[in-house]
PDB file of C-alpha atoms in Angstrom:
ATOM      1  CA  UNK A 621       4.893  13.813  10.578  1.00 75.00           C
ATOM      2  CA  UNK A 622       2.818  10.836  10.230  1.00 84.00           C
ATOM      3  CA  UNK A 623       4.162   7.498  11.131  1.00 92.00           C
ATOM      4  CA  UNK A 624       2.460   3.999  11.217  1.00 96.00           C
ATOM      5  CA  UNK A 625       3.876   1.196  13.605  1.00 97.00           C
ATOM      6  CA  UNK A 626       3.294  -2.494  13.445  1.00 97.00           C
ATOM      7  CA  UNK A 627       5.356  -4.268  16.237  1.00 96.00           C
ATOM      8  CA  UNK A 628       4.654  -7.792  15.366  1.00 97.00           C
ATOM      9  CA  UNK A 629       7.020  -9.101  12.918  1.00 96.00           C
ATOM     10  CA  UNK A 630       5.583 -12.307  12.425  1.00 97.00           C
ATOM     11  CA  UNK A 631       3.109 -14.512  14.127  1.00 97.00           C
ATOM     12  CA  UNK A 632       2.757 -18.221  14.002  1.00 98.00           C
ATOM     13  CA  UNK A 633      -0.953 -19.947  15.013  1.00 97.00           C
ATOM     14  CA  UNK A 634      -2.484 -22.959  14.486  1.00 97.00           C
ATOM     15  CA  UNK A 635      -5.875 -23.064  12.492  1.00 97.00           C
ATOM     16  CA  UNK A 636      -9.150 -21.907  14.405  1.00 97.00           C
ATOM     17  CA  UNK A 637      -7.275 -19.874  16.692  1.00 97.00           C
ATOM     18  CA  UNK A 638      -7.985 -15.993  17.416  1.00 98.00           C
ATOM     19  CA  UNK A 639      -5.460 -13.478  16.149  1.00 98.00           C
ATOM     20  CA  UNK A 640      -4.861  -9.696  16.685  1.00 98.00           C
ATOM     21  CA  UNK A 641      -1.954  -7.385  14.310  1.00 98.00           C
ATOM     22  CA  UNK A 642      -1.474  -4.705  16.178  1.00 98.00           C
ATOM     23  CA  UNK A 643      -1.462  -1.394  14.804  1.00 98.00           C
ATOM     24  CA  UNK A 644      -0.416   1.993  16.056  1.00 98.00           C
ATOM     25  CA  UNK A 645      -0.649   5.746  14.171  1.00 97.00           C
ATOM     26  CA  UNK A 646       0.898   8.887  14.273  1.00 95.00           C
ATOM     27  CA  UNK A 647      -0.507  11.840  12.946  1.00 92.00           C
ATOM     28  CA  UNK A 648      -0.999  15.729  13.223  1.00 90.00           C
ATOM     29  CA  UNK A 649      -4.016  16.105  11.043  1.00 88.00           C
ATOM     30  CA  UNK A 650      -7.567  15.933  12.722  1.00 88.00           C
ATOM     31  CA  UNK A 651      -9.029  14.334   9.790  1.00 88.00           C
ATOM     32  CA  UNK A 652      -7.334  11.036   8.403  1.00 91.00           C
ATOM     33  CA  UNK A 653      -7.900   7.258   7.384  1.00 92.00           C
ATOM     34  CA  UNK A 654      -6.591   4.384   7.896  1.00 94.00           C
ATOM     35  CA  UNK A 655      -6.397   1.410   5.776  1.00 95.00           C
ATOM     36  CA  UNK A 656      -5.253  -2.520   6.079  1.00 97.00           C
ATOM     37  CA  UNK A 657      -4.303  -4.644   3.457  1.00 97.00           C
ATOM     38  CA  UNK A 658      -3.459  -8.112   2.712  1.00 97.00           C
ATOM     39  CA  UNK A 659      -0.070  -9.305   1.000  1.00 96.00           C
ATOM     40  CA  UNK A 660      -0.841 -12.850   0.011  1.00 94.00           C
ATOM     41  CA  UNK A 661       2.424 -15.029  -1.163  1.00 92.00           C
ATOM     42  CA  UNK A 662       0.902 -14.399  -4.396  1.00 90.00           C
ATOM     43  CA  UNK A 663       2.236 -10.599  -3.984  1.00 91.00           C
ATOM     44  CA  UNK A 664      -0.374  -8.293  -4.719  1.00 92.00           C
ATOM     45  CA  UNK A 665      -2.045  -6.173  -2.644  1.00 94.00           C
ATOM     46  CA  UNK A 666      -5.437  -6.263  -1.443  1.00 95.00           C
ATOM     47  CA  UNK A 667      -7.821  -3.667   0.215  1.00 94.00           C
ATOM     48  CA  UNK A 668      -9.763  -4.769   3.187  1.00 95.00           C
ATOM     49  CA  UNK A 669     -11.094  -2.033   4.960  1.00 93.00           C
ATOM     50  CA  UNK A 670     -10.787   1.790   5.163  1.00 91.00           C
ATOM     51  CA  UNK A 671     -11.991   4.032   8.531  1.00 91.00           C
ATOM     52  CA  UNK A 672     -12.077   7.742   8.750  1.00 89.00           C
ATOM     53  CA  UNK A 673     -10.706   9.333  12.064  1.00 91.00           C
ATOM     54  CA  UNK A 674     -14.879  10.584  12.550  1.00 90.00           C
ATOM     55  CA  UNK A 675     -15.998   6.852  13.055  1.00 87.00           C
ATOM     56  CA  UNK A 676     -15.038   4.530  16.197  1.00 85.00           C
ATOM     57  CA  UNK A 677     -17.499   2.046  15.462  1.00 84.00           C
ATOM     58  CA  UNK A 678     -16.252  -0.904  15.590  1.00 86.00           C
ATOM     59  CA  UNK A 679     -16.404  -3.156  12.416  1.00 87.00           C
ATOM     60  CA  UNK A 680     -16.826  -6.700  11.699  1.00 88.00           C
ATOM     61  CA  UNK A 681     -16.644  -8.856   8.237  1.00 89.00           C
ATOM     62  CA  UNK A 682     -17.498 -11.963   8.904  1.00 94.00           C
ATOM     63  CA  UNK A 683     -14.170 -13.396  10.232  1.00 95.00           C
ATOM     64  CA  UNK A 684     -12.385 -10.137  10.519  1.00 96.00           C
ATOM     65  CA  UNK A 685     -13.225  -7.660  12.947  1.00 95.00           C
ATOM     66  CA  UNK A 686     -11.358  -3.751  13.576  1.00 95.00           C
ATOM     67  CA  UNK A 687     -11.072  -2.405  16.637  1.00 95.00           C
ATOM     68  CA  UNK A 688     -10.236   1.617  16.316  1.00 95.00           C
ATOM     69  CA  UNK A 689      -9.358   4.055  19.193  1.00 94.00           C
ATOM     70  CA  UNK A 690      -8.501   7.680  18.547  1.00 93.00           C
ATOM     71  CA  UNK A 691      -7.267   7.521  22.183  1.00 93.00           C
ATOM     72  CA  UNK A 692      -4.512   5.220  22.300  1.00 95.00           C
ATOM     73  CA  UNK A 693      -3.978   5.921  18.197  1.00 96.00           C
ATOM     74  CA  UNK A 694      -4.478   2.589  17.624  1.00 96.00           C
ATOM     75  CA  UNK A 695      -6.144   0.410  14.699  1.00 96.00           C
ATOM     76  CA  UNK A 696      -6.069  -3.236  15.198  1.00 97.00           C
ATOM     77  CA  UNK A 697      -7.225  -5.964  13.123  1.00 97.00           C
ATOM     78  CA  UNK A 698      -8.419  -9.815  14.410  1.00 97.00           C
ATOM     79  CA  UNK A 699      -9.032 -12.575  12.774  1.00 97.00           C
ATOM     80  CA  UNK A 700     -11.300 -15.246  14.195  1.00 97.00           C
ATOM     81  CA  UNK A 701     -10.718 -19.235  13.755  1.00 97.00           C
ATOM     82  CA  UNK A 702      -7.640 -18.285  11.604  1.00 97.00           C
ATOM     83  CA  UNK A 703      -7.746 -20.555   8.124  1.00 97.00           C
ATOM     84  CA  UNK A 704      -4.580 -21.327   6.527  1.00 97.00           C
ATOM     85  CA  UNK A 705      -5.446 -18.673   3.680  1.00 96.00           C
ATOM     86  CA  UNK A 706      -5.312 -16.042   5.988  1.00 97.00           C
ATOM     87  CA  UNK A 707      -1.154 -16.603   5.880  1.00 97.00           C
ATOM     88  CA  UNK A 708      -0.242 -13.125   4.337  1.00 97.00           C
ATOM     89  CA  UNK A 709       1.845 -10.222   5.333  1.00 97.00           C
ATOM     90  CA  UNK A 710      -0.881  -7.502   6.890  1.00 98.00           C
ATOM     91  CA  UNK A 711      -0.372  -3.750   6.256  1.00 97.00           C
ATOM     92  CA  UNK A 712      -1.458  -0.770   8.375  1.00 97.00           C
ATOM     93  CA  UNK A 713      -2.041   2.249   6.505  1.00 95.00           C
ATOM     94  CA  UNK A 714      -2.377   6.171   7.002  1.00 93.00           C
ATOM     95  CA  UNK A 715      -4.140   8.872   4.345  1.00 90.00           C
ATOM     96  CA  UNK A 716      -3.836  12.432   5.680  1.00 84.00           C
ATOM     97  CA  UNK A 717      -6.915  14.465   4.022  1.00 74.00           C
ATOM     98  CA  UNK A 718      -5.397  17.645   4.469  1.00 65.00           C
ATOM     99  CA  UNK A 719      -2.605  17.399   2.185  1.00 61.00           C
ATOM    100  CA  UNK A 720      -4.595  17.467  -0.790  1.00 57.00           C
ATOM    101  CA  UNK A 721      -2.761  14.548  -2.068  1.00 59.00           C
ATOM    102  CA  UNK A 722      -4.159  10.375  -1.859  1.00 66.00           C
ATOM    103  CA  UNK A 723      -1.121   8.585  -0.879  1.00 78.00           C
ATOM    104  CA  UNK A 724      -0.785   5.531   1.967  1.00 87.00           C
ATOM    105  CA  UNK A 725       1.858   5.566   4.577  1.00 91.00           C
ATOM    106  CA  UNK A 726       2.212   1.901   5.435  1.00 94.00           C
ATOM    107  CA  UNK A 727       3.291   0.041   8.478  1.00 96.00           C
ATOM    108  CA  UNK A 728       6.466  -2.656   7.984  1.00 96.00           C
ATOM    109  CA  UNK A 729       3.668  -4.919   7.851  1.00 96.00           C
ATOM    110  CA  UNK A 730       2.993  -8.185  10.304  1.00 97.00           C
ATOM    111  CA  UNK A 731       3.678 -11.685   8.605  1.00 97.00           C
ATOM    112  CA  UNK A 732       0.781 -13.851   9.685  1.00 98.00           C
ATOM    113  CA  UNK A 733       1.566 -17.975   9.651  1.00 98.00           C
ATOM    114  CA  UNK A 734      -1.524 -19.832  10.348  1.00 97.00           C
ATOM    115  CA  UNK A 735      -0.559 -23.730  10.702  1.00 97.00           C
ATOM    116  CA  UNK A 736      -2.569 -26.314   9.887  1.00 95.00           C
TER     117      UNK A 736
ATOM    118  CA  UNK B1352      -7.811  -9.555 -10.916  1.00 85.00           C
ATOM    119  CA  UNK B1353      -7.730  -5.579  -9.530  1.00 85.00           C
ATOM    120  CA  UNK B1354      -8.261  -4.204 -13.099  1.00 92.00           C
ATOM    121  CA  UNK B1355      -4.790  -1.876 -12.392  1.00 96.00           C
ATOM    122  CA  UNK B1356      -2.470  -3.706 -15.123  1.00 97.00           C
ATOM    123  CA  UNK B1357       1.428  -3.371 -14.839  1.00 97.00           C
ATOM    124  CA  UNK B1358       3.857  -4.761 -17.286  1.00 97.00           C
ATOM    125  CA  UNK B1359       6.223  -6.023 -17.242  1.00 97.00           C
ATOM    126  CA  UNK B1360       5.872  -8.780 -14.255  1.00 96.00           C
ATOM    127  CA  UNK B1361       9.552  -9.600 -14.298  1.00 97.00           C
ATOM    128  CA  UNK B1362      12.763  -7.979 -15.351  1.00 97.00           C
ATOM    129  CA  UNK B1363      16.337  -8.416 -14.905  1.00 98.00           C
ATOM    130  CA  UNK B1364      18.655  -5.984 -15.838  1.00 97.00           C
ATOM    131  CA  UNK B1365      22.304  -5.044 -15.118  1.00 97.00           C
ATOM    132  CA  UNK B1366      23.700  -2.153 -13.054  1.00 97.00           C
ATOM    133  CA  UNK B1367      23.837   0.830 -15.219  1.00 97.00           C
ATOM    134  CA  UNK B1368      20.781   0.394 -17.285  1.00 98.00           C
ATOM    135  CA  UNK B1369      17.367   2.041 -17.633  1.00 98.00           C
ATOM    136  CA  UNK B1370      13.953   0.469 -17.703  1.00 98.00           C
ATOM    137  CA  UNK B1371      10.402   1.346 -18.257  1.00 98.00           C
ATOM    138  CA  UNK B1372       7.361  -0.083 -16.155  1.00 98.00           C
ATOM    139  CA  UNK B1373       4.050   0.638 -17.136  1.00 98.00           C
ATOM    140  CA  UNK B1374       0.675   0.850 -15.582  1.00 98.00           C
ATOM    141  CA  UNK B1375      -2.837   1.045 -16.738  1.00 98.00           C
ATOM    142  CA  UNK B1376      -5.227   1.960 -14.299  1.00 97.00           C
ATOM    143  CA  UNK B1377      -8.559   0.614 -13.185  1.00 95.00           C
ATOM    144  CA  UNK B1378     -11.025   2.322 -16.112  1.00 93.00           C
ATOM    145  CA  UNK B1379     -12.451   5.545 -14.999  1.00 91.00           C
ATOM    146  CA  UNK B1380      -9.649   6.091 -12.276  1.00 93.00           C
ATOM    147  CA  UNK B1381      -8.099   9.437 -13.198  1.00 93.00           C
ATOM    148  CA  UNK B1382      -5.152   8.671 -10.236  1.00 92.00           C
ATOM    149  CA  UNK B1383      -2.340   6.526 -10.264  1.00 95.00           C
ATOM    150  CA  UNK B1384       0.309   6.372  -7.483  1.00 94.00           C
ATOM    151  CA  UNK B1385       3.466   4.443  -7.585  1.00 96.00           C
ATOM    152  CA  UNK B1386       5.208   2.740  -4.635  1.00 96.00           C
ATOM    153  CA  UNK B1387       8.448   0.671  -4.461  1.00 97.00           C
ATOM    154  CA  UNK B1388       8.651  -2.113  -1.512  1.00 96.00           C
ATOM    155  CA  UNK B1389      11.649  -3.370  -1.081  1.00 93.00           C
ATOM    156  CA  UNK B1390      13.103  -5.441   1.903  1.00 85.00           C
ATOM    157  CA  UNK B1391      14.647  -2.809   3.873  1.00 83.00           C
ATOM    158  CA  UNK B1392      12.518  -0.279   3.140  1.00 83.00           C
ATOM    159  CA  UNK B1393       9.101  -1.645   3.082  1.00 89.00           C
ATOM    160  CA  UNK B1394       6.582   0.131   0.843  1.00 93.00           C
ATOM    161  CA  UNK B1395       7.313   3.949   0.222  1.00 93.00           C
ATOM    162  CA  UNK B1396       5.582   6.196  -1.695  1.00 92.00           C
ATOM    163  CA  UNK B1397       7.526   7.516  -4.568  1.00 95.00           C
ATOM    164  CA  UNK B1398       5.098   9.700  -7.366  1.00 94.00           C
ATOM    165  CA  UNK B1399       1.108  10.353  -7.568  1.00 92.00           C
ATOM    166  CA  UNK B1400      -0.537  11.658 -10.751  1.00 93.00           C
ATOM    167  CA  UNK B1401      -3.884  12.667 -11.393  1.00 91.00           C
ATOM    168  CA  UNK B1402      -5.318  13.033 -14.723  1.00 92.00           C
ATOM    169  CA  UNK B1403      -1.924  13.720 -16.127  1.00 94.00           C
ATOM    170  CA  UNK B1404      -0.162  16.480 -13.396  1.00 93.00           C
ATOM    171  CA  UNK B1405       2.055  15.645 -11.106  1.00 93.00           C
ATOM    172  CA  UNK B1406       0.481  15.563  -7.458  1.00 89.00           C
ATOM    173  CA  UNK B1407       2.295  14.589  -4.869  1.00 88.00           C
ATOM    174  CA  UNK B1408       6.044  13.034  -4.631  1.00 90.00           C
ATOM    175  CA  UNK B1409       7.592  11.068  -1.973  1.00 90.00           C
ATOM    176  CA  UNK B1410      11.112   9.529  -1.506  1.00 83.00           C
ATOM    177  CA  UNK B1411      11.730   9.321  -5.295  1.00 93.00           C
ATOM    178  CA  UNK B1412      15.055   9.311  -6.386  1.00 94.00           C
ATOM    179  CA  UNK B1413      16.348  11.882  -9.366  1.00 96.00           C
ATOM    180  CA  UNK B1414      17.214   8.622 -10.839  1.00 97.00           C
ATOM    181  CA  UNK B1415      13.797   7.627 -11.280  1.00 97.00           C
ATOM    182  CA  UNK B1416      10.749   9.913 -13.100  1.00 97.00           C
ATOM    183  CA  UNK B1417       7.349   9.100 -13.935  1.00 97.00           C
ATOM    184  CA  UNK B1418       4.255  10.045 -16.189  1.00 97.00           C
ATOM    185  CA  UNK B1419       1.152  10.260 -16.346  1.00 97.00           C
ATOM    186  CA  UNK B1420       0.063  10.346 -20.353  1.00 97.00           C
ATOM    187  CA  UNK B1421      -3.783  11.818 -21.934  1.00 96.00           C
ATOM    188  CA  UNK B1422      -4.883   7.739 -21.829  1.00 95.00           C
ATOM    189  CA  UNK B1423      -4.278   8.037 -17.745  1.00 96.00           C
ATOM    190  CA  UNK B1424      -1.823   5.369 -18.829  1.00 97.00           C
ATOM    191  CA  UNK B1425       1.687   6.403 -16.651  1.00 98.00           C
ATOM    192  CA  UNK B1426       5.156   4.777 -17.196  1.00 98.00           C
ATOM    193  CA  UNK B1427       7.880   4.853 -14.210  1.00 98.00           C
ATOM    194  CA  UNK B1428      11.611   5.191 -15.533  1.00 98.00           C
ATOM    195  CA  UNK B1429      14.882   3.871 -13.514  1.00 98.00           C
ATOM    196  CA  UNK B1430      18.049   4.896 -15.048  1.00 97.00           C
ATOM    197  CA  UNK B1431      21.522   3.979 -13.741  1.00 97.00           C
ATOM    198  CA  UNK B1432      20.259   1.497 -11.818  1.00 98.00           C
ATOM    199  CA  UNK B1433      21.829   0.257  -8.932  1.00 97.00           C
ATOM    200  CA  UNK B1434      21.532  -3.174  -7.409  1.00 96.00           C
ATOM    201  CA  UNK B1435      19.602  -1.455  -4.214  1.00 94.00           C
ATOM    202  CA  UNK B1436      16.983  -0.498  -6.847  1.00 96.00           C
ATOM    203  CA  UNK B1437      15.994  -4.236  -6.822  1.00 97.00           C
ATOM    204  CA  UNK B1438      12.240  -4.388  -5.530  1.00 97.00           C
ATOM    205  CA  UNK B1439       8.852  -4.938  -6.508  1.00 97.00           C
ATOM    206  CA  UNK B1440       7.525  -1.590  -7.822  1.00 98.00           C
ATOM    207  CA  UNK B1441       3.553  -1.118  -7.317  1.00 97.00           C
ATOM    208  CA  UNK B1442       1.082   0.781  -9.398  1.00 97.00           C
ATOM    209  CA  UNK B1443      -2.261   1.641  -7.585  1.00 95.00           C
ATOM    210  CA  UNK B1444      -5.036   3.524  -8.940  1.00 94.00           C
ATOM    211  CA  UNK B1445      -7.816   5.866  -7.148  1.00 91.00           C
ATOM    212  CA  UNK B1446     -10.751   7.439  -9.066  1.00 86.00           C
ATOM    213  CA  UNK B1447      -9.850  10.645  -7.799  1.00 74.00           C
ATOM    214  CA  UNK B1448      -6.650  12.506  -6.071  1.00 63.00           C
ATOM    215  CA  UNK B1449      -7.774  14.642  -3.822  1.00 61.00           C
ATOM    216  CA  UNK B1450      -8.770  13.087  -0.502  1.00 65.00           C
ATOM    217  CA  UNK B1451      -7.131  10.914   1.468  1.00 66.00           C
ATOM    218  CA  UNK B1452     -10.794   9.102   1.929  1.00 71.00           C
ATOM    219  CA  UNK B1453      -9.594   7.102  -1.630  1.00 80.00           C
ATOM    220  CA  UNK B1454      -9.409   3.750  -1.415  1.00 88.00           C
ATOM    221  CA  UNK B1455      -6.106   2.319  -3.524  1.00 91.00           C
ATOM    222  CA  UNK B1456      -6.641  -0.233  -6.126  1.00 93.00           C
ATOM    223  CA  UNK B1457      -2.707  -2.305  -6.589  1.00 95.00           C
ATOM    224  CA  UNK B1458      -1.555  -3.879  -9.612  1.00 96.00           C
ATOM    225  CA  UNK B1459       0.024  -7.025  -9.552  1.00 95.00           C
ATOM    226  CA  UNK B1460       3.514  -5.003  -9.168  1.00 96.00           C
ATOM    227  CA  UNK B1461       6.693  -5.352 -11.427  1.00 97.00           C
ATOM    228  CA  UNK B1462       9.451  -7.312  -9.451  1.00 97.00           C
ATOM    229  CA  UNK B1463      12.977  -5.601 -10.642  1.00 97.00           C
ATOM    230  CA  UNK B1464      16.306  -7.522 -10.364  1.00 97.00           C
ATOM    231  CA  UNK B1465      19.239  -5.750 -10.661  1.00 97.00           C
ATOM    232  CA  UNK B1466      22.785  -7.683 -11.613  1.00 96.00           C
TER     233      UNK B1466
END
């Protein structure tokens, strides 16, 4: 059964500082995705990246950078010099491909706090 | 703004009663998925449609049933609600259904209060 894990509750930093949500996968399938999204306070939900379980690369969007490694099962997500308007829950997220069907399994989520 | 439109944004209701949320998805998305996130739970998959059939179902109660109409439009309906149905229900939208490669458009979501 597939499973997504996000240990971090919450984390607190102060502005400009580094920040890594942790994020840790479960699956049986050999071909997957996984997905992170942003929960602003505003409440919806917004995409920010998607890899396929083919592709290690690391990638990096200006201040956001994923690290993924099939061999720890692991997905995590940093944010460099942390602005206040990156305070928003974070979501992990698994697709299967072999089920034929589309849908997300989500972490709990990590609440970020960046402080001023 | 995601173009995936839910109505309504709010709604309070007592135990007992039945409501209707609606989604319109993103144009030319023949998917739509709907999720419920609640504070115990987090967010779970309940229903996915695509292009009208039912495609995959998750931890959706028997209290709760969905559509999916010919306008791609779909509607999610909770009867006998219970105050543990309080949550903010999610509409997303995919252009297709199939693969898991999809990325998820999210509407705005539908917060639920239960009295």
């Amino acid at each position: 059964a597939q499973k997504v894990t996000q240990a971090q509750t919450e984390i607190s930093v102060v502005e400009k500082e580094d920040v890594t949500l942790d994020c840790v996968y479960e699956t049986r399938d050999t071909t997957y995705y996984l997905f992170w999204y942003k929960q602003p306070p505003s409440g919806e939900l917004v995409f920010l990246i998607r890899r396929n379980s083919f592709d290690e690369q690391n990638e990096i969007s200006g201040r956001y950078s994923w690290n993924f490694q099939k061999s720890t099962s692991s997905f995590n997500f940093t944010i460099t010099a942390s602005q206040v308007v990156d305070s928003a829950v974070y979501f992990c997220a698994l697709s299967e491909a072999e089920t034929g069907a589309n849908n997300l399994f989500f972490g709990t989520g990590t609440r970020l706090t960046v402080i001023p | 703004d995601s173009g995936v439109t839910q109505t309504p944004k709010h709604l309070i209701t007592a135990t007992g009663q039945r409501v209707t949320l609606r989604c319109s998805p993103r144009s030319g998305d023949l998917s739509v998925y709907w999720y419920q996130q609640s504070l115990d739970q987090g967010l779970q998959f309940l229903i996915q449609y695509y292009n009208g059939e039912e495609r995959a179902k998750g931890n959706i109660l028997e209290r709760f049933s969905a559509q999916q109409f010919p306008d791609l439009h779909s509607e999610l309906n909770l009867s006998s609600l219970e105050l543990g149905d309080s949550a903010l229900y999610f509409c997303a939208s995919s252009p297709r259904g199939g693969s898991g490669a999809n990325v998820l458009t999210f509407g705005a979501g539908s917060r639920l209060t239960v009295l």
